[in-house]
JSON list of C-alpha atoms in Angstrom, two decimals:
[
{"chain": "A", "resi": 1, "resn": "ASN", "atom": "CA", "xyz": [0.00, 0.00, 0.00]},
{"chain": "A", "resi": 2, "resn": "ALA", "atom": "CA", "xyz": [1.83, 3.12, -1.28]},
{"chain": "A", "resi": 3, "resn": "GLY", "atom": "CA", "xyz": [-0.39, 5.74, 0.40]},
{"chain": "A", "resi": 4, "resn": "VAL", "atom": "CA", "xyz": [0.33, 9.23, -0.98]},
{"chain": "A", "resi": 5, "resn": "THR", "atom": "CA", "xyz": [3.13, 9.47, -3.55]},
{"chain": "A", "resi": 6, "resn": "GLN", "atom": "CA", "xyz": [4.68, 12.75, -4.62]},
{"chain": "A", "resi": 7, "resn": "THR", "atom": "CA", "xyz": [7.19, 13.35, -7.40]},
{"chain": "A", "resi": 8, "resn": "PRO", "atom": "CA", "xyz": [9.73, 14.76, -7.76]},
{"chain": "A", "resi": 9, "resn": "LYS", "atom": "CA", "xyz": [11.38, 14.92, -4.33]},
{"chain": "A", "resi": 10, "resn": "PHE", "atom": "CA", "xyz": [13.66, 17.79, -5.30]},
{"chain": "A", "resi": 11, "resn": "GLN", "atom": "CA", "xyz": [13.49, 20.36, -8.10]},
{"chain": "A", "resi": 12, "resn": "VAL", "atom": "CA", "xyz": [15.38, 23.48, -9.10]},
{"chain": "A", "resi": 13, "resn": "LEU", "atom": "CA", "xyz": [13.69, 25.87, -11.49]},
{"chain": "A", "resi": 14, "resn": "LYS", "atom": "CA", "xyz": [14.69, 29.11, -13.11]},
{"chain": "A", "resi": 15, "resn": "THR", "atom": "CA", "xyz": [12.44, 32.11, -12.69]},
{"chain": "A", "resi": 16, "resn": "GLY", "atom": "CA", "xyz": [9.69, 32.03, -15.29]},
{"chain": "A", "resi": 17, "resn": "GLN", "atom": "CA", "xyz": [9.80, 28.28, -15.90]},
{"chain": "A", "resi": 18, "resn": "SER", "atom": "CA", "xyz": [6.73, 26.15, -15.44]},
{"chain": "A", "resi": 19, "resn": "MET", "atom": "CA", "xyz": [6.41, 22.69, -13.97]},
{"chain": "A", "resi": 20, "resn": "THR", "atom": "CA", "xyz": [3.96, 20.20, -12.50]},
{"chain": "A", "resi": 21, "resn": "LEU", "atom": "CA", "xyz": [4.26, 18.53, -9.12]},
{"chain": "A", "resi": 22, "resn": "GLN", "atom": "CA", "xyz": [2.63, 15.13, -9.17]},
{"chain": "A", "resi": 23, "resn": "CYS", "atom": "CA", "xyz": [0.53, 13.61, -6.39]},
{"chain": "A", "resi": 24, "resn": "ALA", "atom": "CA", "xyz": [-1.20, 10.24, -6.43]},
{"chain": "A", "resi": 25, "resn": "GLN", "atom": "CA", "xyz": [-3.01, 8.29, -3.71]},
{"chain": "A", "resi": 26, "resn": "ASP", "atom": "CA", "xyz": [-4.25, 4.71, -3.69]},
{"chain": "A", "resi": 27, "resn": "MET", "atom": "CA", "xyz": [-6.60, 4.89, -0.70]},
{"chain": "A", "resi": 28, "resn": "ASN", "atom": "CA", "xyz": [-9.71, 5.96, -2.65]},
{"chain": "A", "resi": 29, "resn": "HIS", "atom": "CA", "xyz": [-9.82, 9.23, -0.73]},
{"chain": "A", "resi": 30, "resn": "GLU", "atom": "CA", "xyz": [-12.20, 11.89, -1.98]},
{"chain": "A", "resi": 31, "resn": "TYR", "atom": "CA", "xyz": [-10.39, 14.83, -0.43]},
{"chain": "A", "resi": 32, "resn": "MET", "atom": "CA", "xyz": [-6.95, 15.91, -1.64]},
{"chain": "A", "resi": 33, "resn": "SER", "atom": "CA", "xyz": [-5.01, 19.05, -0.92]},
{"chain": "A", "resi": 34, "resn": "TRP", "atom": "CA", "xyz": [-1.72, 20.84, -1.50]},
{"chain": "A", "resi": 35, "resn": "TYR", "atom": "CA", "xyz": [0.16, 22.71, 1.20]},
{"chain": "A", "resi": 36, "resn": "ARG", "atom": "CA", "xyz": [3.34, 24.69, 1.20]},
{"chain": "A", "resi": 37, "resn": "GLN", "atom": "CA", "xyz": [5.60, 24.80, 4.22]},
{"chain": "A", "resi": 38, "resn": "ASP", "atom": "CA", "xyz": [7.87, 27.74, 4.90]},
{"chain": "A", "resi": 39, "resn": "PRO", "atom": "CA", "xyz": [10.01, 28.32, 8.01]},
{"chain": "A", "resi": 40, "resn": "GLY", "atom": "CA", "xyz": [7.94, 29.75, 10.86]},
{"chain": "A", "resi": 41, "resn": "MET", "atom": "CA", "xyz": [4.72, 29.67, 8.83]},
{"chain": "A", "resi": 42, "resn": "GLY", "atom": "CA", "xyz": [3.37, 26.20, 9.49]},
{"chain": "A", "resi": 43, "resn": "LEU", "atom": "CA", "xyz": [1.49, 24.63, 6.59]},
{"chain": "A", "resi": 44, "resn": "ARG", "atom": "CA", "xyz": [-0.57, 26.85, 4.33]},
{"chain": "A", "resi": 45, "resn": "LEU", "atom": "CA", "xyz": [-3.24, 25.49, 2.02]},
{"chain": "A", "resi": 46, "resn": "ILE", "atom": "CA", "xyz": [-2.78, 26.23, -1.69]},
{"chain": "A", "resi": 47, "resn": "HIS", "atom": "CA", "xyz": [-5.64, 24.35, -3.36]},
{"chain": "A", "resi": 48, "resn": "TYR", "atom": "CA", "xyz": [-7.87, 21.47, -2.49]},
{"chain": "A", "resi": 49, "resn": "SER", "atom": "CA", "xyz": [-10.35, 19.09, -4.11]},
{"chain": "A", "resi": 50, "resn": "VAL", "atom": "CA", "xyz": [-13.37, 17.31, -2.67]},
{"chain": "A", "resi": 51, "resn": "GLY", "atom": "CA", "xyz": [-13.63, 14.87, -5.57]},
{"chain": "A", "resi": 52, "resn": "ALA", "atom": "CA", "xyz": [-12.91, 14.32, -9.24]},
{"chain": "A", "resi": 53, "resn": "GLY", "atom": "CA", "xyz": [-13.76, 17.41, -11.24]},
{"chain": "A", "resi": 54, "resn": "ILE", "atom": "CA", "xyz": [-14.08, 19.69, -8.19]},
{"chain": "A", "resi": 55, "resn": "THR", "atom": "CA", "xyz": [-11.31, 22.00, -7.00]},
{"chain": "A", "resi": 56, "resn": "ASP", "atom": "CA", "xyz": [-11.16, 25.18, -4.96]},
{"chain": "A", "resi": 57, "resn": "GLN", "atom": "CA", "xyz": [-8.66, 27.72, -3.70]},
{"chain": "A", "resi": 58, "resn": "GLY", "atom": "CA", "xyz": [-7.06, 27.70, -0.31]},
{"chain": "A", "resi": 59, "resn": "GLU", "atom": "CA", "xyz": [-5.19, 30.41, 1.56]},
{"chain": "A", "resi": 60, "resn": "VAL", "atom": "CA", "xyz": [-2.34, 31.01, -0.92]},
{"chain": "A", "resi": 61, "resn": "PRO", "atom": "CA", "xyz": [-3.50, 30.03, -4.45]},
{"chain": "A", "resi": 62, "resn": "ASN", "atom": "CA", "xyz": [-1.81, 32.72, -6.56]},
{"chain": "A", "resi": 63, "resn": "GLY", "atom": "CA", "xyz": [0.67, 31.36, -9.11]},
{"chain": "A", "resi": 64, "resn": "TYR", "atom": "CA", "xyz": [-0.66, 27.79, -8.89]},
{"chain": "A", "resi": 65, "resn": "ASN", "atom": "CA", "xyz": [-3.22, 25.77, -10.82]},
{"chain": "A", "resi": 66, "resn": "VAL", "atom": "CA", "xyz": [-4.76, 22.39, -10.10]},
{"chain": "A", "resi": 67, "resn": "SER", "atom": "CA", "xyz": [-7.09, 19.92, -11.75]},
{"chain": "A", "resi": 68, "resn": "ARG", "atom": "CA", "xyz": [-8.63, 16.66, -10.61]},
{"chain": "A", "resi": 69, "resn": "SER", "atom": "CA", "xyz": [-9.56, 14.41, -13.50]},
{"chain": "A", "resi": 70, "resn": "THR", "atom": "CA", "xyz": [-9.41, 11.18, -11.46]},
{"chain": "A", "resi": 71, "resn": "THR", "atom": "CA", "xyz": [-9.90, 10.28, -7.80]},
{"chain": "A", "resi": 72, "resn": "GLU", "atom": "CA", "xyz": [-6.27, 9.15, -7.57]},
{"chain": "A", "resi": 73, "resn": "ASP", "atom": "CA", "xyz": [-4.35, 12.10, -9.01]},
{"chain": "A", "resi": 74, "resn": "PHE", "atom": "CA", "xyz": [-4.10, 15.75, -8.03]},
{"chain": "A", "resi": 75, "resn": "PRO", "atom": "CA", "xyz": [-1.27, 17.57, -9.83]},
{"chain": "A", "resi": 76, "resn": "LEU", "atom": "CA", "xyz": [-0.12, 21.08, -8.88]},
{"chain": "A", "resi": 77, "resn": "ARG", "atom": "CA", "xyz": [1.08, 23.34, -11.69]},
{"chain": "A", "resi": 78, "resn": "LEU", "atom": "CA", "xyz": [3.38, 26.30, -11.28]},
{"chain": "A", "resi": 79, "resn": "LEU", "atom": "CA", "xyz": [2.61, 28.58, -14.20]},
{"chain": "A", "resi": 80, "resn": "SER", "atom": "CA", "xyz": [5.64, 30.89, -14.12]},
{"chain": "A", "resi": 81, "resn": "ALA", "atom": "CA", "xyz": [7.94, 30.14, -11.21]},
{"chain": "A", "resi": 82, "resn": "ALA", "atom": "CA", "xyz": [9.05, 32.95, -8.93]},
{"chain": "A", "resi": 83, "resn": "PRO", "atom": "CA", "xyz": [11.65, 32.93, -6.13]},
{"chain": "A", "resi": 84, "resn": "SER", "atom": "CA", "xyz": [8.78, 33.45, -3.63]},
{"chain": "A", "resi": 85, "resn": "GLN", "atom": "CA", "xyz": [7.60, 29.95, -4.56]},
{"chain": "A", "resi": 86, "resn": "THR", "atom": "CA", "xyz": [10.73, 28.39, -3.12]},
{"chain": "A", "resi": 87, "resn": "SER", "atom": "CA", "xyz": [9.28, 26.11, -0.48]},
{"chain": "A", "resi": 88, "resn": "VAL", "atom": "CA", "xyz": [8.52, 22.54, 0.51]},
{"chain": "A", "resi": 89, "resn": "TYR", "atom": "CA", "xyz": [5.27, 21.28, -0.95]},
{"chain": "A", "resi": 90, "resn": "PHE", "atom": "CA", "xyz": [3.14, 18.57, 0.59]},
{"chain": "A", "resi": 91, "resn": "CYS", "atom": "CA", "xyz": [0.20, 16.75, -0.88]},
{"chain": "A", "resi": 92, "resn": "ALA", "atom": "CA", "xyz": [-2.34, 15.20, 1.50]},
{"chain": "A", "resi": 93, "resn": "SER", "atom": "CA", "xyz": [-5.45, 13.05, 1.15]},
{"chain": "A", "resi": 94, "resn": "SER", "atom": "CA", "xyz": [-8.32, 11.99, 3.38]},
{"chain": "A", "resi": 95, "resn": "TYR", "atom": "CA", "xyz": [-11.89, 10.80, 3.32]},
{"chain": "A", "resi": 96, "resn": "SER", "atom": "CA", "xyz": [-14.52, 13.52, 3.22]},
{"chain": "A", "resi": 97, "resn": "GLU", "atom": "CA", "xyz": [-16.69, 14.44, 6.20]},
{"chain": "A", "resi": 98, "resn": "GLY", "atom": "CA", "xyz": [-19.48, 12.04, 5.35]},
{"chain": "A", "resi": 99, "resn": "ALA", "atom": "CA", "xyz": [-17.19, 9.07, 5.83]},
{"chain": "A", "resi": 100, "resn": "GLY", "atom": "CA", "xyz": [-16.54, 10.03, 9.46]},
{"chain": "A", "resi": 101, "resn": "ASP", "atom": "CA", "xyz": [-12.81, 9.35, 9.34]},
{"chain": "A", "resi": 102, "resn": "THR", "atom": "CA", "xyz": [-11.10, 12.53, 8.18]},
{"chain": "A", "resi": 103, "resn": "GLU", "atom": "CA", "xyz": [-7.50, 11.84, 9.16]},
{"chain": "A", "resi": 104, "resn": "ALA", "atom": "CA", "xyz": [-5.11, 13.27, 6.56]},
{"chain": "A", "resi": 105, "resn": "PHE", "atom": "CA", "xyz": [-2.17, 11.34, 5.15]},
{"chain": "A", "resi": 106, "resn": "PHE", "atom": "CA", "xyz": [0.77, 13.19, 3.68]},
{"chain": "A", "resi": 107, "resn": "GLY", "atom": "CA", "xyz": [3.16, 12.53, 0.84]},
{"chain": "A", "resi": 108, "resn": "GLN", "atom": "CA", "xyz": [6.92, 12.74, 1.31]},
{"chain": "A", "resi": 109, "resn": "GLY", "atom": "CA", "xyz": [7.15, 16.31, 0.06]},
{"chain": "A", "resi": 110, "resn": "THR", "atom": "CA", "xyz": [8.78, 18.14, -2.83]},
{"chain": "A", "resi": 111, "resn": "ARG", "atom": "CA", "xyz": [11.57, 20.58, -2.05]},
{"chain": "A", "resi": 112, "resn": "LEU", "atom": "CA", "xyz": [11.43, 23.28, -4.73]},
{"chain": "A", "resi": 113, "resn": "THR", "atom": "CA", "xyz": [14.02, 25.98, -5.27]},
{"chain": "A", "resi": 114, "resn": "VAL", "atom": "CA", "xyz": [13.43, 28.80, -7.75]},
{"chain": "A", "resi": 115, "resn": "VAL", "atom": "CA", "xyz": [16.55, 30.73, -8.76]},
{"chain": "B", "resi": 1, "resn": "GLU", "atom": "CA", "xyz": [-12.31, 32.32, 10.35]},
{"chain": "B", "resi": 2, "resn": "LEU", "atom": "CA", "xyz": [-10.70, 29.45, 12.21]},
{"chain": "B", "resi": 3, "resn": "LYS", "atom": "CA", "xyz": [-7.31, 30.27, 13.72]},
{"chain": "B", "resi": 4, "resn": "VAL", "atom": "CA", "xyz": [-5.03, 27.81, 15.46]},
{"chain": "B", "resi": 5, "resn": "GLU", "atom": "CA", "xyz": [-2.34, 28.89, 17.90]},
{"chain": "B", "resi": 6, "resn": "GLN", "atom": "CA", "xyz": [0.32, 26.65, 19.33]},
{"chain": "B", "resi": 7, "resn": "ASN", "atom": "CA", "xyz": [2.60, 27.49, 22.17]},
{"chain": "B", "resi": 8, "resn": "PRO", "atom": "CA", "xyz": [5.36, 27.42, 22.79]},
{"chain": "B", "resi": 9, "resn": "LEU", "atom": "CA", "xyz": [6.84, 27.60, 19.29]},
{"chain": "B", "resi": 10, "resn": "PHE", "atom": "CA", "xyz": [10.24, 26.48, 20.56]},
{"chain": "B", "resi": 11, "resn": "LEU", "atom": "CA", "xyz": [10.89, 24.19, 23.48]},
{"chain": "B", "resi": 12, "resn": "SER", "atom": "CA", "xyz": [14.22, 23.03, 24.80]},
{"chain": "B", "resi": 13, "resn": "MET", "atom": "CA", "xyz": [13.92, 20.31, 27.40]},
{"chain": "B", "resi": 14, "resn": "GLN", "atom": "CA", "xyz": [16.25, 18.16, 29.39]},
{"chain": "B", "resi": 15, "resn": "GLU", "atom": "CA", "xyz": [15.88, 14.42, 29.24]},
{"chain": "B", "resi": 16, "resn": "GLY", "atom": "CA", "xyz": [13.66, 13.09, 31.98]},
{"chain": "B", "resi": 17, "resn": "LYS", "atom": "CA", "xyz": [11.57, 16.24, 32.35]},
{"chain": "B", "resi": 18, "resn": "ASN", "atom": "CA", "xyz": [7.86, 16.71, 31.70]},
{"chain": "B", "resi": 19, "resn": "TYR", "atom": "CA", "xyz": [6.25, 19.43, 29.61]},
{"chain": "B", "resi": 20, "resn": "THR", "atom": "CA", "xyz": [3.03, 20.34, 27.81]},
{"chain": "B", "resi": 21, "resn": "ILE", "atom": "CA", "xyz": [2.42, 21.85, 24.39]},
{"chain": "B", "resi": 22, "resn": "TYR", "atom": "CA", "xyz": [-0.82, 23.80, 23.98]},
{"chain": "B", "resi": 23, "resn": "CYS", "atom": "CA", "xyz": [-3.04, 24.14, 20.93]},
{"chain": "B", "resi": 24, "resn": "ASN", "atom": "CA", "xyz": [-5.82, 26.75, 21.08]},
{"chain": "B", "resi": 25, "resn": "TYR", "atom": "CA", "xyz": [-8.34, 27.31, 18.32]},
{"chain": "B", "resi": 26, "resn": "SER", "atom": "CA", "xyz": [-10.85, 30.05, 17.70]},
{"chain": "B", "resi": 27, "resn": "THR", "atom": "CA", "xyz": [-14.10, 28.44, 16.50]},
{"chain": "B", "resi": 28, "resn": "THR", "atom": "CA", "xyz": [-16.08, 25.31, 17.25]},
{"chain": "B", "resi": 29, "resn": "SER", "atom": "CA", "xyz": [-14.63, 21.98, 16.20]},
{"chain": "B", "resi": 30, "resn": "ASP", "atom": "CA", "xyz": [-14.62, 18.51, 17.69]},
{"chain": "B", "resi": 31, "resn": "ARG", "atom": "CA", "xyz": [-11.84, 16.97, 15.61]},
{"chain": "B", "resi": 32, "resn": "LEU", "atom": "CA", "xyz": [-8.20, 17.64, 16.19]},
{"chain": "B", "resi": 33, "resn": "TYR", "atom": "CA", "xyz": [-5.04, 15.95, 14.98]},
{"chain": "B", "resi": 34, "resn": "TRP", "atom": "CA", "xyz": [-1.45, 15.93, 16.17]},
{"chain": "B", "resi": 35, "resn": "TYR", "atom": "CA", "xyz": [1.40, 15.33, 13.76]},
{"chain": "B", "resi": 36, "resn": "ARG", "atom": "CA", "xyz": [5.12, 14.88, 14.18]},
{"chain": "B", "resi": 37, "resn": "GLN", "atom": "CA", "xyz": [7.67, 16.06, 11.63]},
{"chain": "B", "resi": 38, "resn": "ASP", "atom": "CA", "xyz": [11.35, 15.15, 11.70]},
{"chain": "B", "resi": 39, "resn": "PRO", "atom": "CA", "xyz": [13.80, 17.46, 9.87]},
{"chain": "B", "resi": 40, "resn": "GLY", "atom": "CA", "xyz": [13.54, 17.04, 6.11]},
{"chain": "B", "resi": 41, "resn": "LYS", "atom": "CA", "xyz": [10.70, 14.53, 6.45]},
{"chain": "B", "resi": 42, "resn": "SER", "atom": "CA", "xyz": [6.96, 14.45, 5.97]},
{"chain": "B", "resi": 43, "resn": "LEU", "atom": "CA", "xyz": [4.24, 14.71, 8.60]},
{"chain": "B", "resi": 44, "resn": "GLU", "atom": "CA", "xyz": [3.45, 11.57, 10.55]},
{"chain": "B", "resi": 45, "resn": "SER", "atom": "CA", "xyz": [0.11, 11.20, 12.28]},
{"chain": "B", "resi": 46, "resn": "LEU", "atom": "CA", "xyz": [0.38, 10.88, 16.07]},
{"chain": "B", "resi": 47, "resn": "PHE", "atom": "CA", "xyz": [-3.09, 11.26, 17.50]},
{"chain": "B", "resi": 48, "resn": "VAL", "atom": "CA", "xyz": [-6.64, 11.61, 16.24]},
{"chain": "B", "resi": 49, "resn": "LEU", "atom": "CA", "xyz": [-9.01, 13.23, 18.76]},
{"chain": "B", "resi": 50, "resn": "LEU", "atom": "CA", "xyz": [-12.65, 13.07, 17.71]},
{"chain": "B", "resi": 51, "resn": "SER", "atom": "CA", "xyz": [-14.74, 14.22, 20.67]},
{"chain": "B", "resi": 52, "resn": "ASN", "atom": "CA", "xyz": [-14.78, 16.37, 23.77]},
{"chain": "B", "resi": 53, "resn": "GLY", "atom": "CA", "xyz": [-12.76, 14.75, 26.53]},
{"chain": "B", "resi": 54, "resn": "ALA", "atom": "CA", "xyz": [-10.88, 12.45, 24.16]},
{"chain": "B", "resi": 55, "resn": "VAL", "atom": "CA", "xyz": [-7.53, 11.31, 25.52]},
{"chain": "B", "resi": 56, "resn": "LYS", "atom": "CA", "xyz": [-4.98, 9.26, 23.62]},
{"chain": "B", "resi": 57, "resn": "GLN", "atom": "CA", "xyz": [-1.61, 7.98, 24.79]},
{"chain": "B", "resi": 58, "resn": "GLU", "atom": "CA", "xyz": [1.34, 6.53, 22.93]},
{"chain": "B", "resi": 59, "resn": "GLY", "atom": "CA", "xyz": [4.53, 5.91, 24.86]},
{"chain": "B", "resi": 60, "resn": "ARG", "atom": "CA", "xyz": [5.67, 9.13, 26.52]},
{"chain": "B", "resi": 61, "resn": "LEU", "atom": "CA", "xyz": [3.12, 11.29, 24.69]},
{"chain": "B", "resi": 62, "resn": "MET", "atom": "CA", "xyz": [-0.46, 11.92, 25.73]},
{"chain": "B", "resi": 63, "resn": "ALA", "atom": "CA", "xyz": [-2.93, 14.14, 23.89]},
{"chain": "B", "resi": 64, "resn": "SER", "atom": "CA", "xyz": [-6.28, 15.46, 25.09]},
{"chain": "B", "resi": 65, "resn": "LEU", "atom": "CA", "xyz": [-9.09, 17.57, 23.69]},
{"chain": "B", "resi": 66, "resn": "ASP", "atom": "CA", "xyz": [-11.43, 20.00, 25.48]},
{"chain": "B", "resi": 67, "resn": "THR", "atom": "CA", "xyz": [-13.84, 21.28, 22.86]},
{"chain": "B", "resi": 68, "resn": "LYS", "atom": "CA", "xyz": [-15.57, 23.65, 25.26]},
{"chain": "B", "resi": 69, "resn": "ALA", "atom": "CA", "xyz": [-12.30, 25.42, 26.03]},
{"chain": "B", "resi": 70, "resn": "ARG", "atom": "CA", "xyz": [-11.19, 24.98, 22.38]},
{"chain": "B", "resi": 71, "resn": "LEU", "atom": "CA", "xyz": [-7.95, 23.57, 23.67]},
{"chain": "B", "resi": 72, "resn": "SER", "atom": "CA", "xyz": [-5.83, 20.51, 23.05]},
{"chain": "B", "resi": 73, "resn": "THR", "atom": "CA", "xyz": [-2.71, 19.57, 24.94]},
{"chain": "B", "resi": 74, "resn": "LEU", "atom": "CA", "xyz": [0.20, 17.31, 24.09]},
{"chain": "B", "resi": 75, "resn": "HIS", "atom": "CA", "xyz": [1.91, 16.19, 27.27]},
{"chain": "B", "resi": 76, "resn": "ILE", "atom": "CA", "xyz": [5.42, 14.82, 27.26]},
{"chain": "B", "resi": 77, "resn": "THR", "atom": "CA", "xyz": [6.45, 12.59, 30.14]},
{"chain": "B", "resi": 78, "resn": "ALA", "atom": "CA", "xyz": [10.11, 11.92, 30.98]},
{"chain": "B", "resi": 79, "resn": "ALA", "atom": "CA", "xyz": [11.39, 13.26, 27.67]},
{"chain": "B", "resi": 80, "resn": "VAL", "atom": "CA", "xyz": [14.02, 11.36, 25.70]},
{"chain": "B", "resi": 81, "resn": "HIS", "atom": "CA", "xyz": [16.20, 12.57, 22.82]},
{"chain": "B", "resi": 82, "resn": "ASP", "atom": "CA", "xyz": [14.18, 10.56, 20.27]},
{"chain": "B", "resi": 83, "resn": "LEU", "atom": "CA", "xyz": [11.23, 12.87, 20.85]},
{"chain": "B", "resi": 84, "resn": "SER", "atom": "CA", "xyz": [13.13, 15.80, 19.33]},
{"chain": "B", "resi": 85, "resn": "ALA", "atom": "CA", "xyz": [11.01, 16.93, 16.35]},
{"chain": "B", "resi": 86, "resn": "THR", "atom": "CA", "xyz": [8.45, 19.53, 15.35]},
{"chain": "B", "resi": 87, "resn": "TYR", "atom": "CA", "xyz": [4.90, 18.87, 16.51]},
{"chain": "B", "resi": 88, "resn": "PHE", "atom": "CA", "xyz": [1.86, 20.30, 14.72]},
{"chain": "B", "resi": 89, "resn": "CYS", "atom": "CA", "xyz": [-1.74, 20.39, 15.76]},
{"chain": "B", "resi": 90, "resn": "ALA", "atom": "CA", "xyz": [-4.42, 20.65, 13.08]},
{"chain": "B", "resi": 91, "resn": "VAL", "atom": "CA", "xyz": [-8.06, 21.47, 13.65]},
{"chain": "B", "resi": 92, "resn": "TYR", "atom": "CA", "xyz": [-10.83, 20.19, 11.42]},
{"chain": "B", "resi": 93, "resn": "ARG", "atom": "CA", "xyz": [-13.10, 22.82, 9.92]},
{"chain": "B", "resi": 94, "resn": "TYR", "atom": "CA", "xyz": [-16.55, 21.61, 8.93]},
{"chain": "B", "resi": 95, "resn": "GLY", "atom": "CA", "xyz": [-17.98, 22.83, 5.68]},
{"chain": "B", "resi": 96, "resn": "GLY", "atom": "CA", "xyz": [-14.54, 23.05, 4.14]},
{"chain": "B", "resi": 97, "resn": "SER", "atom": "CA", "xyz": [-15.13, 26.17, 2.11]},
{"chain": "B", "resi": 98, "resn": "GLN", "atom": "CA", "xyz": [-11.49, 27.10, 2.64]},
{"chain": "B", "resi": 99, "resn": "GLY", "atom": "CA", "xyz": [-10.11, 23.63, 3.16]},
{"chain": "B", "resi": 100, "resn": "ASN", "atom": "CA", "xyz": [-10.75, 21.27, 6.03]},
{"chain": "B", "resi": 101, "resn": "LEU", "atom": "CA", "xyz": [-7.54, 21.23, 8.12]},
{"chain": "B", "resi": 102, "resn": "ILE", "atom": "CA", "xyz": [-6.08, 24.34, 9.71]},
{"chain": "B", "resi": 103, "resn": "PHE", "atom": "CA", "xyz": [-2.59, 23.93, 11.12]},
{"chain": "B", "resi": 104, "resn": "GLY", "atom": "CA", "xyz": [-0.81, 25.62, 13.95]},
{"chain": "B", "resi": 105, "resn": "LYS", "atom": "CA", "xyz": [2.69, 26.96, 13.28]},
{"chain": "B", "resi": 106, "resn": "GLY", "atom": "CA", "xyz": [4.30, 24.00, 15.01]},
{"chain": "B", "resi": 107, "resn": "THR", "atom": "CA", "xyz": [6.35, 23.52, 18.17]},
{"chain": "B", "resi": 108, "resn": "LYS", "atom": "CA", "xyz": [10.00, 22.67, 17.64]},
{"chain": "B", "resi": 109, "resn": "LEU", "atom": "CA", "xyz": [11.05, 20.42, 20.48]},
{"chain": "B", "resi": 110, "resn": "SER", "atom": "CA", "xyz": [14.67, 19.80, 21.33]},
{"chain": "B", "resi": 111, "resn": "VAL", "atom": "CA", "xyz": [15.47, 17.28, 24.07]},
{"chain": "B", "resi": 112, "resn": "LYS", "atom": "CA", "xyz": [18.97, 17.54, 25.44]},
{"chain": "B", "resi": 113, "resn": "PRO", "atom": "CA", "xyz": [20.83, 15.05, 27.61]}
]
């Protein structure tokens, strides 16, 4: 059971480049989300999805796009990378409220540096 | 808007001592989670607290939830070096219009011999 898988683990981008961070889960979770973690800031929500075809913005969505075409996958796209997007990115998944169990499981993280 | 405050943010302890980390939140919720994060690693689930008065224990760590006071505590008993890590609480927000888990800023715990 792989859980939540993120790729890549590390990435260096030049300012203005675009890229996609991949996230896949095999637990049939409806709810998936992307967080960024910066020193002293805790985890801040970028975007989330409550099911295939449904996405919404979190606290810090600017500069990022998401889509959810399947239950398993929730990729995060950086449209034009900026140094302010240097961070560690975590993908998480959980069941939705109706299932009762809403514990979130996290991927291993992607450490992104924009130069 | 749900806000979550942890304190202290930094904690340096000696081995063998006891201490408590506090997690306060601003609006009603009855689900709270504690996570541990080691440097350079992901978040690992420690405790799931799903009702008022819930208490969970694992080894030297014990977590509790008081939904009326909007307070959760993580108590450390007889600390050992292996407990050095950053601990996050996360509060569940029903309705999820801005996401369903709101995190505190984390408490960085350092246990020294």
